[in-house]
Coordinates of C-alpha atoms in Angstrom, one line a residue:
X916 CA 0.0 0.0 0.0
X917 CA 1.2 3.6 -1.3
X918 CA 2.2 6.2 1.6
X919 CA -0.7 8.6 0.2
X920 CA -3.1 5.5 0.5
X921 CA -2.2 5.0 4.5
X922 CA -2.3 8.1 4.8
X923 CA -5.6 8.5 3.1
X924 CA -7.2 5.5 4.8
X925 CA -5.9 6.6 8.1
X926 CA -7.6 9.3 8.0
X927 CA -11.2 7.9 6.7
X928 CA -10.9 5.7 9.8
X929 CA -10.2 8.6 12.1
X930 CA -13.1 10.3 10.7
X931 CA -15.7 7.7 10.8
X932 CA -14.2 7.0 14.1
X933 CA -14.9 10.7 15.3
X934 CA -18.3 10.7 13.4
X935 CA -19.5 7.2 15.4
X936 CA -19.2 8.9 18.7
X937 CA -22.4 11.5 18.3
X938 CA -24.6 7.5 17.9
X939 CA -22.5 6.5 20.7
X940 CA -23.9 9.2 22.8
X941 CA -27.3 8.5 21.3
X942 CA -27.5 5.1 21.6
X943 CA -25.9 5.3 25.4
X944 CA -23.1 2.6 23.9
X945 CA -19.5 2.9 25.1
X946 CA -17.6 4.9 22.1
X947 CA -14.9 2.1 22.6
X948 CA -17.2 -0.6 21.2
X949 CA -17.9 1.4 17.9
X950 CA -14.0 2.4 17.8
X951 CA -13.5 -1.4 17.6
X952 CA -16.0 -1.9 15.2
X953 CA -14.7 0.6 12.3
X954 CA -11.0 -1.8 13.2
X955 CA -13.2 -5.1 12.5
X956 CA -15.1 -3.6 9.6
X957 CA -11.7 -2.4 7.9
X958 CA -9.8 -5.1 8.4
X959 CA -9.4 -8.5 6.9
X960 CA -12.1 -10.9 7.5
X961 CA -14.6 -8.2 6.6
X962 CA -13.6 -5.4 4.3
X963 CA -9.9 -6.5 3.9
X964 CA -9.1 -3.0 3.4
X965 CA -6.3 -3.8 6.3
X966 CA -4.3 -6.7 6.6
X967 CA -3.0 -6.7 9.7
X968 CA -2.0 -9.0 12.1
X969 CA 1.1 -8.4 13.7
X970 CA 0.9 -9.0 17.6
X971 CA 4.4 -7.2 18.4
X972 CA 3.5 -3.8 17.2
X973 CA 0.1 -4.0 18.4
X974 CA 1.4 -4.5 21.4
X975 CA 3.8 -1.7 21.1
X976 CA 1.6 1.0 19.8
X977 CA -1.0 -0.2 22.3
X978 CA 1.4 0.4 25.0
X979 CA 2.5 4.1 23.7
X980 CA -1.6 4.5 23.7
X981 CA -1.9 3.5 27.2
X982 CA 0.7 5.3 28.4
X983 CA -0.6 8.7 27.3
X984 CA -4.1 7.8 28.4
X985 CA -3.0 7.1 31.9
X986 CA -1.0 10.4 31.7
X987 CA -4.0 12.8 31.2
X988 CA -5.6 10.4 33.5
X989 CA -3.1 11.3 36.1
X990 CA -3.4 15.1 34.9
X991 CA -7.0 15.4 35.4
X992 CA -6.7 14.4 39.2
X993 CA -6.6 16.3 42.0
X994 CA -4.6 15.3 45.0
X995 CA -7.8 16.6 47.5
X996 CA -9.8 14.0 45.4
X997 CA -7.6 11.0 45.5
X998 CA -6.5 10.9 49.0
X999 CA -9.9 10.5 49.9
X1000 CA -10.1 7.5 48.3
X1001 CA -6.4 6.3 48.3
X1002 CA -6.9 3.4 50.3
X1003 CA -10.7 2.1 48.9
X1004 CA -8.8 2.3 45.5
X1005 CA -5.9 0.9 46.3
X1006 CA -8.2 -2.1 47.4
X1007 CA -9.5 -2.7 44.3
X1008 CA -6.5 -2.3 42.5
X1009 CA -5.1 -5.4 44.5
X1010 CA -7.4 -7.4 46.7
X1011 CA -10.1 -6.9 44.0
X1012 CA -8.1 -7.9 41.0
X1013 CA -6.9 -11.2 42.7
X1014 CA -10.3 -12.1 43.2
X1015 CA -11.8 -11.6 40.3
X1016 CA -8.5 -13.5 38.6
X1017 CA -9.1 -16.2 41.4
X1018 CA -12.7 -16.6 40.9
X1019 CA -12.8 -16.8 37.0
X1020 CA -9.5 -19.1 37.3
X1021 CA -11.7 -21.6 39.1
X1022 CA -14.3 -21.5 36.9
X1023 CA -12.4 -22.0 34.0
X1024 CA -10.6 -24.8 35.8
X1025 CA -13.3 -26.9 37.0
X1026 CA -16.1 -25.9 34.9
X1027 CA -14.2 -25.2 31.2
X1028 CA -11.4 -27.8 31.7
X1029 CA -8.7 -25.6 31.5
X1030 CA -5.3 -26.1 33.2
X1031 CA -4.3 -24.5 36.6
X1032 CA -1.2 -22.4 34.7
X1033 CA -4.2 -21.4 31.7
X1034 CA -7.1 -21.0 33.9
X1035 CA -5.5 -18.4 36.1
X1036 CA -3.9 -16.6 33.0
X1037 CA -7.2 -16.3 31.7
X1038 CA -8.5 -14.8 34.9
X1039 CA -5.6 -12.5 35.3
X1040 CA -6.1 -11.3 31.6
X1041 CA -9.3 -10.3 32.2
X1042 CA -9.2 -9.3 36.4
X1043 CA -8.5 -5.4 35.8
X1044 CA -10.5 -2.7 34.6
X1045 CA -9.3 -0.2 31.6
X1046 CA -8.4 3.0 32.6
X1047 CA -9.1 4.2 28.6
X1048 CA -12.9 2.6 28.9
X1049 CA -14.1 4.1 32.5
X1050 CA -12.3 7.4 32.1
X1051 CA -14.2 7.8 28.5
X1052 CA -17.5 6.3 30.3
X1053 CA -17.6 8.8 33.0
X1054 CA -16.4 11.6 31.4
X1055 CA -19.0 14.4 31.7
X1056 CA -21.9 12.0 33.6
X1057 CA -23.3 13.3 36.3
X1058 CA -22.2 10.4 38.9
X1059 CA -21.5 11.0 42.6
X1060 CA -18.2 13.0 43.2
X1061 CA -16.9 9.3 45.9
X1062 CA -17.9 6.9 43.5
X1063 CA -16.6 8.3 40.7
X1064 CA -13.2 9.6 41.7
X1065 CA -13.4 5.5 42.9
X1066 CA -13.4 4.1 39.6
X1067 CA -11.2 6.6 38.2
X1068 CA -8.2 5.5 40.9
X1069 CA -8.8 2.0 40.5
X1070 CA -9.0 1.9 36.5
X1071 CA -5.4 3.8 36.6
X1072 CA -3.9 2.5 39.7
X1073 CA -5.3 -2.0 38.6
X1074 CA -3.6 -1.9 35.2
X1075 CA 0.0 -2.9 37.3
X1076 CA -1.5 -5.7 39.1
X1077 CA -2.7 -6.6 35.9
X1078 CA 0.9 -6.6 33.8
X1079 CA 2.2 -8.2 36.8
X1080 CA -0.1 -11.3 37.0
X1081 CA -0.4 -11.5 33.5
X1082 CA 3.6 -12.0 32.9
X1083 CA 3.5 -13.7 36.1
X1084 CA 1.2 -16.6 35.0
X1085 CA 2.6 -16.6 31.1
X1086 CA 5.9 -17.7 32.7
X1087 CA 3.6 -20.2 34.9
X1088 CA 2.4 -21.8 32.0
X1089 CA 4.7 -21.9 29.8
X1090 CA 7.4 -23.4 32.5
X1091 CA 5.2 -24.9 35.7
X1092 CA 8.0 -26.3 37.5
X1093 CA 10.0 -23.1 37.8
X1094 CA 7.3 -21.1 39.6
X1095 CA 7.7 -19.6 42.4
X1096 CA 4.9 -17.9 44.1
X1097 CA 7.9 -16.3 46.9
X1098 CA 9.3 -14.9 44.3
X1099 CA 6.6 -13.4 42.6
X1100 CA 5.2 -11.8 45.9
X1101 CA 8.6 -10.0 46.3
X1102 CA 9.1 -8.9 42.7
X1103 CA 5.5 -7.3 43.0
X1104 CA 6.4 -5.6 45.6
X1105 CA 10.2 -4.7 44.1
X1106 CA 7.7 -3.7 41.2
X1107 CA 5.2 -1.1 42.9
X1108 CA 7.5 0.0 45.4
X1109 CA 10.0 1.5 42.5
X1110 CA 7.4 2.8 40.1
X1111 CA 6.3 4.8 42.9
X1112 CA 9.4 6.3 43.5
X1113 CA 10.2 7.1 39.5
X1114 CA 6.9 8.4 39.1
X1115 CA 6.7 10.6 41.8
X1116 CA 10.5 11.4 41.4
X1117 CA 10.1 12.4 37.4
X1118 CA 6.9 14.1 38.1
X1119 CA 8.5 16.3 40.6
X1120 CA 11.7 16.7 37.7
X1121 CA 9.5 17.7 34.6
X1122 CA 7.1 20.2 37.0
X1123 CA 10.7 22.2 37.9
X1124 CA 11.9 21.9 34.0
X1125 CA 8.5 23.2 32.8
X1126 CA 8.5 26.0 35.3
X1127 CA 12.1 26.8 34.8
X1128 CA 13.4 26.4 31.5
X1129 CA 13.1 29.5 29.0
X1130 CA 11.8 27.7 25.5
X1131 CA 12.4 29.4 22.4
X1132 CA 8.5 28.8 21.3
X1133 CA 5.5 27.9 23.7
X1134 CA 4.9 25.5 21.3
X1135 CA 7.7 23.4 23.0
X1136 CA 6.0 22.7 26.1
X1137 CA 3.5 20.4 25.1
X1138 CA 6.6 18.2 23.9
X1139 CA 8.4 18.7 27.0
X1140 CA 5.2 17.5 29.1
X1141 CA 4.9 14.1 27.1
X1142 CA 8.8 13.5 27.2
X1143 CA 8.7 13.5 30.8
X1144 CA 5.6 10.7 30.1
X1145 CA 7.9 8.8 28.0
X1146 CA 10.7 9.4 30.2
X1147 CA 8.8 8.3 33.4
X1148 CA 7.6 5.1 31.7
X1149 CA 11.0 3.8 29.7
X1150 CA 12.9 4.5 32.9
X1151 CA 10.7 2.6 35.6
X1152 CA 10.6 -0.3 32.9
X1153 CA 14.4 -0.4 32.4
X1154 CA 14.6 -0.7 36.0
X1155 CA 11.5 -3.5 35.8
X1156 CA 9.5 -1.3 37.5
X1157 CA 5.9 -0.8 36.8
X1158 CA 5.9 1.7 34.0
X1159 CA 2.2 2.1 34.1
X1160 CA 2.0 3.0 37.6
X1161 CA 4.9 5.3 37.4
X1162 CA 3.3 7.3 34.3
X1163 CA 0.0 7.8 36.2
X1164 CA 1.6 9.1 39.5
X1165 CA 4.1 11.6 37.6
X1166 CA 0.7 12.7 35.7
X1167 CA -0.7 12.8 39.1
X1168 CA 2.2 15.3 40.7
X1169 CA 2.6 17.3 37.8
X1170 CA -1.4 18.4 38.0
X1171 CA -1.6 19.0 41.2
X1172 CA 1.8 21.5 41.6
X1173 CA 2.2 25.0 39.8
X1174 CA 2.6 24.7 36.1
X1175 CA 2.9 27.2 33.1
X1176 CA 0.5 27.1 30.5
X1177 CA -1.7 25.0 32.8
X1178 CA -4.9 24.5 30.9
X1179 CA -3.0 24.6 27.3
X1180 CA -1.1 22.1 28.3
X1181 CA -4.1 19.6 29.8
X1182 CA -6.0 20.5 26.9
X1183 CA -3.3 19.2 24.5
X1184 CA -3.1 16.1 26.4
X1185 CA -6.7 16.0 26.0
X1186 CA -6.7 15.5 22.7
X1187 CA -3.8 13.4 22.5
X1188 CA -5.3 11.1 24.7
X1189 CA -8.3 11.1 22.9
X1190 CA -6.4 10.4 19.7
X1191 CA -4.3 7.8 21.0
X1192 CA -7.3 6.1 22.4
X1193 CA -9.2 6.3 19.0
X1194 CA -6.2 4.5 17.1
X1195 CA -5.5 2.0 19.7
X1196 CA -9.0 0.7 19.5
X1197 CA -9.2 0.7 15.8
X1198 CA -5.9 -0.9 15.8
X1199 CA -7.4 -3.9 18.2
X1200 CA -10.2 -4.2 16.0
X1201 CA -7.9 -5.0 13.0
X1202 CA -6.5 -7.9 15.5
X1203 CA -9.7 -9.5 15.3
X1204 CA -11.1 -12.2 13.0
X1205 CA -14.5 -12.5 13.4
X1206 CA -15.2 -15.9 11.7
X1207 CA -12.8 -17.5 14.6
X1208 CA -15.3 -15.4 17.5
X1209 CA -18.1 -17.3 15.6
X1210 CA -16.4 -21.0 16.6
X1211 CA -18.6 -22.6 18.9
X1212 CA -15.6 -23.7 21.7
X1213 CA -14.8 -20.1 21.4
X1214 CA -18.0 -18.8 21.8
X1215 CA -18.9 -21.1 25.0
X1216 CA -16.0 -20.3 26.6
X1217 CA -16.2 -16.6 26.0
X1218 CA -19.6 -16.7 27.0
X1219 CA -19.5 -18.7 30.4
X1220 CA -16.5 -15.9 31.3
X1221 CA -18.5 -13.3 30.8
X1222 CA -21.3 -14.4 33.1
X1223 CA -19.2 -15.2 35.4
X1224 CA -17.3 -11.8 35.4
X1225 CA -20.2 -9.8 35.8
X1226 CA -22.8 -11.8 38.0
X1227 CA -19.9 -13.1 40.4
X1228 CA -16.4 -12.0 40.2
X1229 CA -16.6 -8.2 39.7
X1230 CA -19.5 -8.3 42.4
X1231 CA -17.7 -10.2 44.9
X1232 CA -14.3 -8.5 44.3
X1233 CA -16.0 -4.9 45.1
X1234 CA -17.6 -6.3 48.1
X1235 CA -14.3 -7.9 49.5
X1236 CA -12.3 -5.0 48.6
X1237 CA -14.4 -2.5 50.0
X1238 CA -15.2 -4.2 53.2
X1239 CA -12.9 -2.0 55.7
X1240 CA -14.5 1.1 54.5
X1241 CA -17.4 3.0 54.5
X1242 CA -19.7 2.6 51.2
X1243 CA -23.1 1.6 50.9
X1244 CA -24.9 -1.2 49.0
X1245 CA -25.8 1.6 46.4
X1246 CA -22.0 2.9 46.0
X1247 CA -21.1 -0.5 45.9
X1248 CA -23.7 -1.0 42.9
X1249 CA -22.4 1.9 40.6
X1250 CA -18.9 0.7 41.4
X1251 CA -19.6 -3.4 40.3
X1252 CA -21.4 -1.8 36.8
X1253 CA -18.7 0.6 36.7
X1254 CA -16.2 -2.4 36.1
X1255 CA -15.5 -1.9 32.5
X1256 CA -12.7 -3.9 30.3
X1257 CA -11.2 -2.4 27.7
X1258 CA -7.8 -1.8 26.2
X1259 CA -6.0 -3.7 28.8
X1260 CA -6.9 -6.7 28.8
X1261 CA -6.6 -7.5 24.8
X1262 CA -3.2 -5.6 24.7
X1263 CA -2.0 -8.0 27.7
X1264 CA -3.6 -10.9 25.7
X1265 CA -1.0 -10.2 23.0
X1266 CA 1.9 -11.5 25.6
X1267 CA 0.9 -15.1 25.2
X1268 CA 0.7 -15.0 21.5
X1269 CA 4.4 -13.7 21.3
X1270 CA 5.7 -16.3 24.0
X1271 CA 4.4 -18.9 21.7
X1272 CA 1.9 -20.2 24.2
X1273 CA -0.4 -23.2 22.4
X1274 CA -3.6 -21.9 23.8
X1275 CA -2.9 -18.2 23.0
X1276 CA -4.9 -17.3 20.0
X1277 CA -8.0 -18.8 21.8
X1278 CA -7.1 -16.9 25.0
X1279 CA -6.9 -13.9 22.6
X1280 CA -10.1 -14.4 21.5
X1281 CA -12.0 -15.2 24.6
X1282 CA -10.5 -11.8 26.1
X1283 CA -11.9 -10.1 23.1
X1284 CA -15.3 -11.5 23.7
X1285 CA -15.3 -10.8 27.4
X1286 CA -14.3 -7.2 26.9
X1287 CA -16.9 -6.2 24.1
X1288 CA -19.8 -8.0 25.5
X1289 CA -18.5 -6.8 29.3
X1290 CA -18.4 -3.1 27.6
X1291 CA -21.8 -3.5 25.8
X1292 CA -24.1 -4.3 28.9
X1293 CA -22.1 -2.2 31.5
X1294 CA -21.3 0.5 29.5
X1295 CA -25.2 0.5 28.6
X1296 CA -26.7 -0.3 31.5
X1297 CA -24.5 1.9 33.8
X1298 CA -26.8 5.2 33.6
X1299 CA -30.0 3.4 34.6
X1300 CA -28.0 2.5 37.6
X1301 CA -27.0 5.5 38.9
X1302 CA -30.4 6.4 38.4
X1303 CA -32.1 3.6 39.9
X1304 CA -29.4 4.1 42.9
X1305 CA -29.7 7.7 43.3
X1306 CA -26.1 8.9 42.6
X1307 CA -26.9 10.8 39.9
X1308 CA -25.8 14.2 41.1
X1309 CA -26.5 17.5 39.9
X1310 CA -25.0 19.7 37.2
X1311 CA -21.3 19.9 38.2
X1312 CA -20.3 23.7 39.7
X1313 CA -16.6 23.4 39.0
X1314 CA -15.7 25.6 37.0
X1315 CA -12.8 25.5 33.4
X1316 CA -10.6 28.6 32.7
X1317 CA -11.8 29.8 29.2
X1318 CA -8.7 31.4 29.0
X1319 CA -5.8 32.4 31.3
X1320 CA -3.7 35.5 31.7
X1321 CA -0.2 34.8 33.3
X1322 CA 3.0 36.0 33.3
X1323 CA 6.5 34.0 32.1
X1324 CA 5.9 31.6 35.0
X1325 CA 2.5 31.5 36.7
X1326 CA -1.0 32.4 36.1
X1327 CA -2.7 35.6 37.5
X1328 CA -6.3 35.6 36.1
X1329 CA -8.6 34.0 34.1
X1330 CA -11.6 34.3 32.4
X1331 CA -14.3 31.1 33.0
X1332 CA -17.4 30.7 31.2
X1333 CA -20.5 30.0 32.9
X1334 CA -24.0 29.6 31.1
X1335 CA -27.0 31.0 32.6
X1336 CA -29.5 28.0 33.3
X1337 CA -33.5 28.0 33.3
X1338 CA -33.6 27.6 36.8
X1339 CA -30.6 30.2 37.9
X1340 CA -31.6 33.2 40.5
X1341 CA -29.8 35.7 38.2
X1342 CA -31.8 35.1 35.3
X1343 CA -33.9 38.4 34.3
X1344 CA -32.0 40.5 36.9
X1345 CA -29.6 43.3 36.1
X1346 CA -25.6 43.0 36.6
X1347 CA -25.9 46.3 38.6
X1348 CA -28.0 44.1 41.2
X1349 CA -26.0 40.8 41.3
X1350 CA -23.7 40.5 44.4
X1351 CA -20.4 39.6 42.4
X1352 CA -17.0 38.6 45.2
X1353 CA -14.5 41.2 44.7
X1354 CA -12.0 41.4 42.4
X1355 CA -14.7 38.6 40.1
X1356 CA -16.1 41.0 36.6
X1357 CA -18.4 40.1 34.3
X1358 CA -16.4 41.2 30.7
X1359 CA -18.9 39.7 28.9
X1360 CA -21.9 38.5 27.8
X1361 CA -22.8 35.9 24.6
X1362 CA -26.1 35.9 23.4
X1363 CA -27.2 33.6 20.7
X1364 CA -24.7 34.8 17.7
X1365 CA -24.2 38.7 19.5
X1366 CA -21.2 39.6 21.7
X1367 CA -22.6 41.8 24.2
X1368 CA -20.3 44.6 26.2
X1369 CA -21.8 44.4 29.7
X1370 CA -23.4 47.5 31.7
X1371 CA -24.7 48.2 35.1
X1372 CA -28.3 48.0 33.5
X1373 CA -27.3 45.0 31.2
X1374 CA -30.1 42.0 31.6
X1375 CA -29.5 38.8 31.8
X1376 CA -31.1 35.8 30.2
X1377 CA -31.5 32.7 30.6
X1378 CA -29.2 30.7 28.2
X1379 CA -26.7 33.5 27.9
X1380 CA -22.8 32.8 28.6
X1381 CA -21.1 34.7 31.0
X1382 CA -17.3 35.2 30.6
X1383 CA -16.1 35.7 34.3
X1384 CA -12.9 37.3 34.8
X1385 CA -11.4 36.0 38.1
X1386 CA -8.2 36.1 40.1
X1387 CA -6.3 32.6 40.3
X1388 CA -6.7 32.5 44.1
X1389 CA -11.0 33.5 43.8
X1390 CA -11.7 30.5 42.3
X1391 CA -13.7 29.2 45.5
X1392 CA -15.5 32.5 45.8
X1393 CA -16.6 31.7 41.7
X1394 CA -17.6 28.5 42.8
X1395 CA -19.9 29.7 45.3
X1396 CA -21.0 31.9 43.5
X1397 CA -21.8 29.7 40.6
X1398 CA -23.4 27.2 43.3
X1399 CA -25.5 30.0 44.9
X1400 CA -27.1 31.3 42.2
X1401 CA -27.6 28.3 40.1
X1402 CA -25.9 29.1 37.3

């Protein structure tokens, strides 16, 4: 195929990719199941616009993909946020990942005849949620603030534990008698202990560099971000570290310490992110052959997994995890539907293939069963719920910067844009009578297609957008504001 033809075909997929996420949205489907389908539709066994099949780069690119996902992940959380939850997370990232791995392990053992070493491979490959599925799931849904910031700290912190098992039980199966369950305790440990330390470590490293360093072009420090992600991730892996874990922690520092070109720099990541999870989904869909999904072994199998993942592993892996602290039966509802699989799982599934494993390309297809189906009715039944549970909160009052003003080194102001709901107590009333905080201006006011220049007697309406020009350090006194008067 002709450079101008990838290039061209590339960007159709991109496209239709983009395009399928408005019927996502309609349909209330995860936008990760229609990524995957534009992959199986262009590739081989449908289309055969693709032909591609080659486990190594998947694995490679899906890796990159990851790593930049977990990144943004890691630089759309807030410190005050995850310590809450630190420990309930750090539950399910562990206690509730060898569960669910032990509990499908002895299903497929006893009940699908698998081996010991293959049972629990298959349970590790499929015991971790996917930090690309639940971040794109709850992005902009109106879930409780504790259940929520949950998921988000398991899905980023699990993916480790995952690895780990994963490489843990390949070796298993492919050479029983040199395991050594000793020594796989100790190199987990070995593993999280140092990924910490280089995540937090880099993170604190690239925060100073960005602050610091005089670039010739702001265009540079988008670059210089994602270098430290590469950076942060190569290194802990050299070091067999987990990379993953130390990716989303330097994420994690660098968003919640002073930064120039703060929101730029999280909106580029934003859409790399978004890109990278786009691509890497498409990409897994070209792995797939759907006339081997249709074999009837493969289909069984696949099948009894699934069951078993969402009626009894996930459920009893989010009640055992988060025994020691205080949730309720409903929180603990959201949190079991919450349990997407994604990404993770069918990149990890590529490890067996390239160690030559027997059983591998069935393993890989089971895993893609399990994740689509999994995705399909969690994904879809997820809002009904929250709503049947009650933790569907209310329009969110924290507010975005528009647009910043800031000097070489940190911002001053910004402007943040607030629309003016049905509902809102400032709706009809003049700016001259609206108790604004000190120092907070309205600078302007967008109605329909018209810019308007506010005035003392200006009126406002409902559905107008208010541009808010704010100190850095009023943002609480916005907040309340926004909270107080419904906006």
């Amino acid at each position: 195929m002709e450079e101008g033809t990838i290039l061209f075909v590339a960007g159709t997929l991109l496209l239709i990719a983009i395009i399928t996420t408005k019927f996502a949205v309609r349909l209330n489907v995860p936008t990760l199941i229609l990524f995957v389908v534009v992959g199986i539709v262009a590739g081989s066994d449908v289309t055969g616009i693709i032909n591609f099949g080659d486990f190594e780069q998947a694995r490679l690119f899906g890796t990159m993909a990851l790593v930049l996902i977990l990144f943004d992940g890691g630089l759309h959380t807030k410190w005050t946020h995850f310590r809450k939850i630190l420990p309930a997370a750090l539950s399910l990232a562990t206690v509730g990942v060898l569960a669910t791995t032990g509990i499908i392990a002895i299903v497929a053992y006893l009940l699908l005849d698998f081996s010991w070493p293959v049972a629990l491979l298959i349970g590790a490959l499929v015991g971790s949620t996917d930090a690309a599925a639940v971040f794109s799931l709850l992005s902009g849904r109106p879930v409780d603030a504790k259940v929520k910031h949950t998921l988000e700290a398991e899905s980023g912190t699990n993916d480790p534990m995952a690895v780990f098992l994963t490489i843990l039980f390949t070796s298993f199966a492919l050479a029983p008698e040199s395991f050594s369950i000793g020594a796989g305790i100790l190199s987990f440990i070995y593993e999280m202990g140092l990924g910490t330390l280089v995540g937090l470590a880099i993170g604190y490293l690239v925060t100073q560099l960005l602050n610091r360093i005089e670039l010739p072009s702001s265009a540079l420090y988008p670059t210089l971000l994602f270098s430290g992600a590469l950076f942060s991730y190569g290194l802990a892996t050299i070091l067999h570290a987990s990379g993953f874990l130390a990716v989303y922690l330097t994420g994690i520092w660098i968003n919640n310490h002073d930064m120039i070109y703060r929101e730029t720099l999280k909106r580029f990541s934003g859409s790399l992110s978004h890109l990278a999870e786009i691509g890497m989904f498409i990409m897994l869909g070209l792995l797939v052959f759907p006339k081997q999904l249709l074999d009837p072994r493969t289909l069984f199998v696949s099948a009894v997994i699934v069951l078993t993942l969402i009626l009894l592993a996930r459920p009893l892996a989010v009640v055992l995890s988060l025994l020691p602290f205080r949730y309720t039966v409903k929180e603990q509802s959201v949190i079991t539907a919450a349990g997407l699989r994604g990404a993770v799982p069918i990149i990890l599934a590529t490890y067996p293939l390239s160690s030559g494993l027997s059983e591998a390309p069935l393993l890989f297809n089971i895993v893609f069963f399990t994740v689509m189906t999994s995705a399909l009715l969690q994904g879809t039944a997820l809002p009904w719920i929250v709503r049947r549970m009650g933790l569907e909160t209310q329009r969110d009052t924290t507010v975005e910067p528009f647009l910043k003003f800031m000097t070489v080194t940190h911002p001053q102001a910004e402007i943040i844009e607030v629309r003016v709901s049905t509902n809102s107590m400032i709706a009809g009333r003049t700016l001259q009578d609206i108790e604004m905080p000190q120092d907070v201006l309205v600078v302007a006011i967008i109605r329909e297609d018209e810019i308007l220049t506010p005035r003392g007697q200006t009126r406002v309406l409902v559905d107008d957008q208010l541009l808010i020009l704010t100190p850095k350090q009023a943002d609480q006194d916005v907040r309340r504001l926004i909270a107080s008067l419904g906006l």
